[in-house]
Backbone as a chain_set.jsonl record, in Angstrom:
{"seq": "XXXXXXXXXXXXXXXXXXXXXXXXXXXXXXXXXXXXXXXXXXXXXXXXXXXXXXXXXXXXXXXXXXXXXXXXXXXXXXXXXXXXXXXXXXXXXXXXXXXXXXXXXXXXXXXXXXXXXXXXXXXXXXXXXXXX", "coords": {"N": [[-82.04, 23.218, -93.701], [-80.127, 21.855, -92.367], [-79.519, 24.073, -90.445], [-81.756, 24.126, -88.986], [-81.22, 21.593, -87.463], [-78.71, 22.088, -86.211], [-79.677, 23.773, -84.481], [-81.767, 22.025, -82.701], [-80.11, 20.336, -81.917], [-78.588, 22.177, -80.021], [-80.33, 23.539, -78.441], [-81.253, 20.956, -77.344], [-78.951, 20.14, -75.871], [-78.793, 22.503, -74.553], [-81.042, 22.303, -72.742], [-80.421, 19.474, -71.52], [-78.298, 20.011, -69.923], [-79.742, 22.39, -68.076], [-81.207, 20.445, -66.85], [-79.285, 19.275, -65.482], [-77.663, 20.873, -64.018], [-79.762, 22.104, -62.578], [-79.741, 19.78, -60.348], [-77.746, 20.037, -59.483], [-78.054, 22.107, -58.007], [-80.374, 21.481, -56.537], [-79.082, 19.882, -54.608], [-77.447, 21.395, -53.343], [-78.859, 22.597, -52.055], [-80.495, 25.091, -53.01], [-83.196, 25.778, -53.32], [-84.84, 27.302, -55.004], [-83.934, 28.193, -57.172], [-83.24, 25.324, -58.444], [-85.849, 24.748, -58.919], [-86.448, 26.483, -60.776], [-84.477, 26.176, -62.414], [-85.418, 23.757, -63.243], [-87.719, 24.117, -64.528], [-86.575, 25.717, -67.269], [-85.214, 23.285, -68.043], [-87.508, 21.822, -69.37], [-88.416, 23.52, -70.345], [-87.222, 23.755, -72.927], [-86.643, 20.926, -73.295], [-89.07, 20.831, -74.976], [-89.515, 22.719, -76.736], [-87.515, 21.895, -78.483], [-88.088, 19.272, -79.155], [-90.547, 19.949, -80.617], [-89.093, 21.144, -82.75], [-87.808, 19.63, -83.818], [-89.679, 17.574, -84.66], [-91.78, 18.864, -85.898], [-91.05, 21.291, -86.926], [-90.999, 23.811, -86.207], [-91.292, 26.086, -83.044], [-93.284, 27.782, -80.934], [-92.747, 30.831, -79.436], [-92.9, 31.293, -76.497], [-93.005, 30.848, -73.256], [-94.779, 28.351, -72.126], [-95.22, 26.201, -70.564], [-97.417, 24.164, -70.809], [-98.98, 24.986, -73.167], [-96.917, 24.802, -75.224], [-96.578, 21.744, -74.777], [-99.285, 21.334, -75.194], [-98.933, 21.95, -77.983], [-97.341, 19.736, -79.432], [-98.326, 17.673, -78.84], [-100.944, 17.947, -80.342], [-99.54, 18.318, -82.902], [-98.423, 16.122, -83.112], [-100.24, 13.822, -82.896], [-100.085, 12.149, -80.906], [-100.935, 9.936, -78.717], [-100.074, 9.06, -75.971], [-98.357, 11.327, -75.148], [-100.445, 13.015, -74.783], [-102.299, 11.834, -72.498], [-100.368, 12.158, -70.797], [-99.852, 14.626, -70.928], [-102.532, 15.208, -69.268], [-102.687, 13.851, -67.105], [-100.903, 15.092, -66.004], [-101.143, 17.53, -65.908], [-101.644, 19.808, -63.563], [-99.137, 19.461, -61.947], [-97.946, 20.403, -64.135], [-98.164, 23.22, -64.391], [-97.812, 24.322, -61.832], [-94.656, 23.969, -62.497], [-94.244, 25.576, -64.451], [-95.08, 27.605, -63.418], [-92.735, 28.429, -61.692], [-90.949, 29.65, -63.503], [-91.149, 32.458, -63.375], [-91.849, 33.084, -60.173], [-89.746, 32.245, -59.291], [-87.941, 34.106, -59.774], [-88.738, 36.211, -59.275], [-90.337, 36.643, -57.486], [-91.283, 36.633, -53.413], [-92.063, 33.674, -52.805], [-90.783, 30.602, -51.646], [-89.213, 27.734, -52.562], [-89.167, 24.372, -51.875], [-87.591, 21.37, -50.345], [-89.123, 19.463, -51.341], [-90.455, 20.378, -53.252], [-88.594, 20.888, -55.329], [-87.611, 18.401, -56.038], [-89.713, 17.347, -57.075], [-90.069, 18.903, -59.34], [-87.903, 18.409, -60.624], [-88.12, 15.551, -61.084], [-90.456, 15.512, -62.568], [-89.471, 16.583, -64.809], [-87.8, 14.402, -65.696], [-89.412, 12.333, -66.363], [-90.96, 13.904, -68.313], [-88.776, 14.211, -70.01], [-88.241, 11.938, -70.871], [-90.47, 10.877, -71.68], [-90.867, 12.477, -73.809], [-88.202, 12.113, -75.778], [-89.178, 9.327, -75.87], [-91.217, 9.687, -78.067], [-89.759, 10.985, -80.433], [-88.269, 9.337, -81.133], [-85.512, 8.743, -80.506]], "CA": [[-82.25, 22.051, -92.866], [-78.559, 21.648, -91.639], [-79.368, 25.494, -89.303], [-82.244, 23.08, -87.925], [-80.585, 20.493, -86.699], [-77.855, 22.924, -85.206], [-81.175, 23.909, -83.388], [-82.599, 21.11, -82.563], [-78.837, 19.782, -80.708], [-78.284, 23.066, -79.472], [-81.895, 23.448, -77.626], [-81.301, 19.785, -76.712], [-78.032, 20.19, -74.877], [-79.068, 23.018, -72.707], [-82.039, 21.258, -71.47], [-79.594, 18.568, -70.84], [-77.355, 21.515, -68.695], [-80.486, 22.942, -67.223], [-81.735, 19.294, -65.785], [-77.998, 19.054, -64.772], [-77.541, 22.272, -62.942], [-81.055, 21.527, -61.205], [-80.177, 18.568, -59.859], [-76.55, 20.266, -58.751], [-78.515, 23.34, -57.285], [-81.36, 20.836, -55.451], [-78.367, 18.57, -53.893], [-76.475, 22.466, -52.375], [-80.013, 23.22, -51.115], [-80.97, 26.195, -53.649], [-84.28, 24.795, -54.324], [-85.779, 28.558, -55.916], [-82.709, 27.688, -58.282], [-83.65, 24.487, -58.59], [-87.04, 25.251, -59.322], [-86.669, 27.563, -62.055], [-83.601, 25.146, -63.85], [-86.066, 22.404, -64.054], [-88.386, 24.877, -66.067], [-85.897, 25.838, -68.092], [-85.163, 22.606, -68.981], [-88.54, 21.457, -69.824], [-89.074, 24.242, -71.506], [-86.215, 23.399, -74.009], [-86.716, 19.988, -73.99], [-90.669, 20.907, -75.421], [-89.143, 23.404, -78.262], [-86.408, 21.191, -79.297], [-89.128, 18.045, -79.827], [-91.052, 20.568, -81.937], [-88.419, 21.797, -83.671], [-87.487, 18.45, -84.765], [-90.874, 16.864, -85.213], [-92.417, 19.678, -86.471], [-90.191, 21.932, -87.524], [-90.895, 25.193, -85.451], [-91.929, 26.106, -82.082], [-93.764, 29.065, -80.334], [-91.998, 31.691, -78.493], [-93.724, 31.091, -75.449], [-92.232, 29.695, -72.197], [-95.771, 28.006, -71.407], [-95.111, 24.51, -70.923], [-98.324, 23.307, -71.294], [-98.885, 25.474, -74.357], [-95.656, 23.846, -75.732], [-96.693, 20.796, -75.052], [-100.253, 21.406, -76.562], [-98.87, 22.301, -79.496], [-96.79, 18.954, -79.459], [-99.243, 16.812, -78.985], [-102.028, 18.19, -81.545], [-98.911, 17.977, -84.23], [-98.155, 14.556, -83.387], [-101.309, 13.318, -82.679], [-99.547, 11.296, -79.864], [-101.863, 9.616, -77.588], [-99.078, 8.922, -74.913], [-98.362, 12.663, -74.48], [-101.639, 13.742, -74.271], [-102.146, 11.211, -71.563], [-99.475, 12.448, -70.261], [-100.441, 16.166, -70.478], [-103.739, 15.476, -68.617], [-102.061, 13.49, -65.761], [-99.547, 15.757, -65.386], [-101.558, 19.025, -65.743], [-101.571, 20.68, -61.95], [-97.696, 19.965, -62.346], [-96.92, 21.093, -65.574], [-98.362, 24.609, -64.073], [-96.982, 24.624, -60.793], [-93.774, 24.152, -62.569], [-94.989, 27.11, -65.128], [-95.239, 29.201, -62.126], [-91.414, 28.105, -61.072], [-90.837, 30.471, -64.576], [-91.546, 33.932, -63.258], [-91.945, 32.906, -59.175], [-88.424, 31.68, -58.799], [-87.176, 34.965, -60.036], [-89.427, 37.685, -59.25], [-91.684, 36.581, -55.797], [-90.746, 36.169, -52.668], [-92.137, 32.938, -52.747], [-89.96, 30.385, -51.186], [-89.629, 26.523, -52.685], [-88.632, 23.617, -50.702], [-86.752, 20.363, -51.147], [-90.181, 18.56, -52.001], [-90.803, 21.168, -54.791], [-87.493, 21.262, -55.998], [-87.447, 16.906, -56.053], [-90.586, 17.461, -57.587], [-89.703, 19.506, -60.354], [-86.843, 17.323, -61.381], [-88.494, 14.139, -61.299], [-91.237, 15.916, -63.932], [-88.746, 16.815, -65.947], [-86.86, 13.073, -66.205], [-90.542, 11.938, -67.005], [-91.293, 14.472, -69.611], [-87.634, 14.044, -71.477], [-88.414, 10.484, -71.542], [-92.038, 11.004, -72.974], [-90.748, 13.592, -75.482], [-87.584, 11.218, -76.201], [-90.283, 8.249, -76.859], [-92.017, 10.487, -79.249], [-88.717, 11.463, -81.205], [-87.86, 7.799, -81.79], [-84.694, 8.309, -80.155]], "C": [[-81.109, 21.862, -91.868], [-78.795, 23.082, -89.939], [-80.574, 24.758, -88.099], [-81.801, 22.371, -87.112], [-79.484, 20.938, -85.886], [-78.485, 23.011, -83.951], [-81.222, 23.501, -82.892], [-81.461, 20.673, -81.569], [-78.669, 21.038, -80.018], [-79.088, 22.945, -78.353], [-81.504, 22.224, -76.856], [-80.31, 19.531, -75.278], [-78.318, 20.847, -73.995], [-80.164, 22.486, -72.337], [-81.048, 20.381, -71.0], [-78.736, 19.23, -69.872], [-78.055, 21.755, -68.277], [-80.608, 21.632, -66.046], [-80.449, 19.199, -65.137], [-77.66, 20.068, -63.588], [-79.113, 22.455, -62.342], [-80.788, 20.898, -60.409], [-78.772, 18.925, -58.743], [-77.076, 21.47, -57.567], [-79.505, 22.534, -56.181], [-79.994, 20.222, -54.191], [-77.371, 19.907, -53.119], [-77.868, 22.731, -51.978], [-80.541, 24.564, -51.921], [-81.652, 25.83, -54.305], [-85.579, 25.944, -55.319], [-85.586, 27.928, -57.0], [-83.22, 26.793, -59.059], [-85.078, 23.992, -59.894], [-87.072, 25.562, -60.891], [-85.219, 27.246, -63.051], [-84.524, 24.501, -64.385], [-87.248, 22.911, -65.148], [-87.881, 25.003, -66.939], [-85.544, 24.494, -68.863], [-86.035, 21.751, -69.495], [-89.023, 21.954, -70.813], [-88.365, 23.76, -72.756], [-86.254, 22.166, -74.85], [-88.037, 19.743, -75.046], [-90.355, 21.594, -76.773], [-87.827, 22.778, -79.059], [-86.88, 19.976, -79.467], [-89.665, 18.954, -80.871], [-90.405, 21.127, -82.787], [-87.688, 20.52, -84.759], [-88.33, 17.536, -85.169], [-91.734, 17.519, -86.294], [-91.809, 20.877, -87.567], [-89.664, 23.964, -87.115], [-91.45, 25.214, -83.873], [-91.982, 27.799, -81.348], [-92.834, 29.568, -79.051], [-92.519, 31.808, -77.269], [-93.048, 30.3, -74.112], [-93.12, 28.758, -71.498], [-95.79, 26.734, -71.538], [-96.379, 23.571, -71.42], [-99.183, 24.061, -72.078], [-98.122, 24.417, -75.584], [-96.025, 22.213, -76.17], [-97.992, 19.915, -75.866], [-99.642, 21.278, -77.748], [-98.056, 20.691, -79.975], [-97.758, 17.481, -79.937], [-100.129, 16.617, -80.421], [-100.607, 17.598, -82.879], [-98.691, 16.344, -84.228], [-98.946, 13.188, -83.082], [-101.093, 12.114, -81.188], [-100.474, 10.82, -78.45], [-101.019, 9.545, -76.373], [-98.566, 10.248, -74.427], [-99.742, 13.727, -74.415], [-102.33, 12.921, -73.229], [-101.346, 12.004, -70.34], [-100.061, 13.951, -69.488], [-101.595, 16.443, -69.41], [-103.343, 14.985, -67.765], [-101.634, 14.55, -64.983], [-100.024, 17.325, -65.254], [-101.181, 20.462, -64.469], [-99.58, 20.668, -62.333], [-96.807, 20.442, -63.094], [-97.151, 22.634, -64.714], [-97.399, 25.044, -63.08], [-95.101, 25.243, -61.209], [-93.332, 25.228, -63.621], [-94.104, 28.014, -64.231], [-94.005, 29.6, -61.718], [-90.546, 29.542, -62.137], [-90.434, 32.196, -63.819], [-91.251, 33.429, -61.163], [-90.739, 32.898, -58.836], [-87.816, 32.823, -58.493], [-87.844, 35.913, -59.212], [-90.241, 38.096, -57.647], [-90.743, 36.548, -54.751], [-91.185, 34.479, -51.976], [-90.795, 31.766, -52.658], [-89.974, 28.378, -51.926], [-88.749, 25.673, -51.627], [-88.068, 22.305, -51.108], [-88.333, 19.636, -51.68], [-90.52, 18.908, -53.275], [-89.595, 20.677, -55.735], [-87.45, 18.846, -56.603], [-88.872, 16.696, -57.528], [-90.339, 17.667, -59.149], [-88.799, 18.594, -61.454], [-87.358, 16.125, -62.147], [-89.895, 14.445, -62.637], [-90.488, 16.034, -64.851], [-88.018, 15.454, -66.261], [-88.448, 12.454, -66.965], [-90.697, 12.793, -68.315], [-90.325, 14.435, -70.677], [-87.826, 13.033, -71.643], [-89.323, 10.163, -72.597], [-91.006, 11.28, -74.573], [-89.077, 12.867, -76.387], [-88.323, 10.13, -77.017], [-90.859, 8.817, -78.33], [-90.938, 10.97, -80.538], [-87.995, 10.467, -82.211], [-86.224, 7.845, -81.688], [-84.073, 7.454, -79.183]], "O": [[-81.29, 21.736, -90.657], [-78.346, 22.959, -88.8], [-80.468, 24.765, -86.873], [-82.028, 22.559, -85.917], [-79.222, 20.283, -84.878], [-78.162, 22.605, -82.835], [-80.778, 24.012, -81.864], [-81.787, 20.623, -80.383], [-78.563, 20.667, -78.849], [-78.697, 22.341, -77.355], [-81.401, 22.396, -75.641], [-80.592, 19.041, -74.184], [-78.301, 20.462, -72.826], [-80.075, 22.111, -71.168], [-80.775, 20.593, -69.819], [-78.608, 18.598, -68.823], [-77.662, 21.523, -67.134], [-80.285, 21.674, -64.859], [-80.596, 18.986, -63.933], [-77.451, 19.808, -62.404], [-79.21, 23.253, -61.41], [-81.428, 21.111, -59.38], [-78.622, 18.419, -57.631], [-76.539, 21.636, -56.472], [-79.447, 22.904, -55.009], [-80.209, 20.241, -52.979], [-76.535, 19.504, -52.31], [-77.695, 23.551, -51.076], [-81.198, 25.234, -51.124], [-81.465, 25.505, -55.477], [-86.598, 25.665, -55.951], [-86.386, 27.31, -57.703], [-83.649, 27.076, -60.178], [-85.214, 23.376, -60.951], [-87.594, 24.989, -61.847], [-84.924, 27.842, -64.087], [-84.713, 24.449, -65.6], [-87.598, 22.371, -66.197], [-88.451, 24.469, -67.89], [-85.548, 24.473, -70.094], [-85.548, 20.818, -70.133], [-89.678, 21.514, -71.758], [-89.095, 23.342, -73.655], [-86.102, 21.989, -76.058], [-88.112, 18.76, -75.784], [-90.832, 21.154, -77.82], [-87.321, 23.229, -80.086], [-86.046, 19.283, -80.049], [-89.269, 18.772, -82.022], [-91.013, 21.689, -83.699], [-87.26, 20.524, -85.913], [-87.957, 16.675, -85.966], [-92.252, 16.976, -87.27], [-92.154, 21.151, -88.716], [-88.802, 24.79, -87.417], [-92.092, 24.218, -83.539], [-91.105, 28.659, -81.267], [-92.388, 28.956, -78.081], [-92.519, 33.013, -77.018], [-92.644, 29.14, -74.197], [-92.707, 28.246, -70.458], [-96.299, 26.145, -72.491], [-96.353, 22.587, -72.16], [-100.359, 23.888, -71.757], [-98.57, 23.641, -76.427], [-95.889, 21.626, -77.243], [-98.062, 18.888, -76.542], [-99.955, 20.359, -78.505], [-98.272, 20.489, -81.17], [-97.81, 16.696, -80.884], [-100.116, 15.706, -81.249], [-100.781, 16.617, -83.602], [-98.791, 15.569, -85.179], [-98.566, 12.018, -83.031], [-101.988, 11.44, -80.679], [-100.542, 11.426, -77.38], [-101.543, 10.269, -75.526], [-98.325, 10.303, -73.222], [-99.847, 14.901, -74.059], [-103.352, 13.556, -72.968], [-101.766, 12.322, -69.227], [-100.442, 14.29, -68.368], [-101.709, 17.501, -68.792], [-103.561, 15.825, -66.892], [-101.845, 14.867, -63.812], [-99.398, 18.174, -64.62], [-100.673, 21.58, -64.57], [-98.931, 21.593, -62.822], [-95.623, 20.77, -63.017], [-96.09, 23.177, -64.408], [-96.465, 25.828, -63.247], [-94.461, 26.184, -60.74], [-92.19, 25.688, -63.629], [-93.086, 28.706, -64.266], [-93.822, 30.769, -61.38], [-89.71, 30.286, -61.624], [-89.369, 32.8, -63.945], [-90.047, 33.546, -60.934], [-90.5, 33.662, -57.901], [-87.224, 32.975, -57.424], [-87.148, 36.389, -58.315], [-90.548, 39.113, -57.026], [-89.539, 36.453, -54.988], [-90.745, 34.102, -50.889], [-89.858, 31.913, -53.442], [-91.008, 27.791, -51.609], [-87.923, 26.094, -50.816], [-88.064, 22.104, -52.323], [-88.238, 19.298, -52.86], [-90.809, 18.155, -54.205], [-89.799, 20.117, -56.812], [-87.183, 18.459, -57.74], [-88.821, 16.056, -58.578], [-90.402, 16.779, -60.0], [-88.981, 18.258, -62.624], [-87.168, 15.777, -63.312], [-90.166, 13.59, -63.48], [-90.847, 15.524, -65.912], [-87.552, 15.495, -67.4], [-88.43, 12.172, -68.163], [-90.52, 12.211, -69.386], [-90.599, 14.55, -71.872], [-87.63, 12.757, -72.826], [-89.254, 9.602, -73.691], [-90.674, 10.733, -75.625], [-88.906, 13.168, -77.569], [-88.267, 9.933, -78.231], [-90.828, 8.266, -79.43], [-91.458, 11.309, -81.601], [-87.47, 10.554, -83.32], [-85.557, 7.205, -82.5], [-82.863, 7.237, -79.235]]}, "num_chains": 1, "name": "protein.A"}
């Protein structure tokens, strides 16, 4: 239990460093960067709720996988709300995953603002849901 909870703060902090170094990379103008922090720390913040609600979470960087799997365990009406609102942007910001790095696809400050501001919403959700 104790190697959990190592986990569970570990996972937690770098999402908390990813959304941080997003928000430092949007505000120098490196909004690929940007981009593909605020995945990262969505993704983290999605396997470090299930790792402490649930107790495991899938190797998968698919946010709205992740956050399936979140939901169904915690039967949580407020993030499955959530999930269906937020669908088109959970992907987009998916896409930020692999695109950022690999395409020559180009993002822009709207994306990159974008991105962020999903991710302060979704740590809040997945905060609510934690009961911290």
């Amino acid at each position: 239990m104790a190697k959990r909870k190592e986990e569970y703060e570990t996972l937690k902090k770098r999402a908390l460093d990813f959304y941080e170094e997003a928000k430092n990379a949007l505000e120098s103008g490196r909004y690929d960067l940007a981009c593909f922090l605020a995945e990262q720390s969505a993704q983290l913040y999605l396997k470090s709720a299930l790792l402490k609600m649930v107790g495991d979470y899938s190797r998968t960087h698919r946010l709205r996988e992740l956050l399936s799997e979140l939901v169904k365990s915690t039967s949580s009406e407020r993030l499955k709300r959530f999930s269906e609102e937020y669908n088109v942007h959970l992907s987009s910001l998916e896409d930020a995953y692999i695109m950022a790095k690999y395409t020559t696809k180009h993002y822009t400050l709207r994306d990159s603002e974008e991105s962020i501001r999903l991710v302060e919403i979704l740590s809040r959700m997945v905060e609510g849901e934690e009961g911290l």
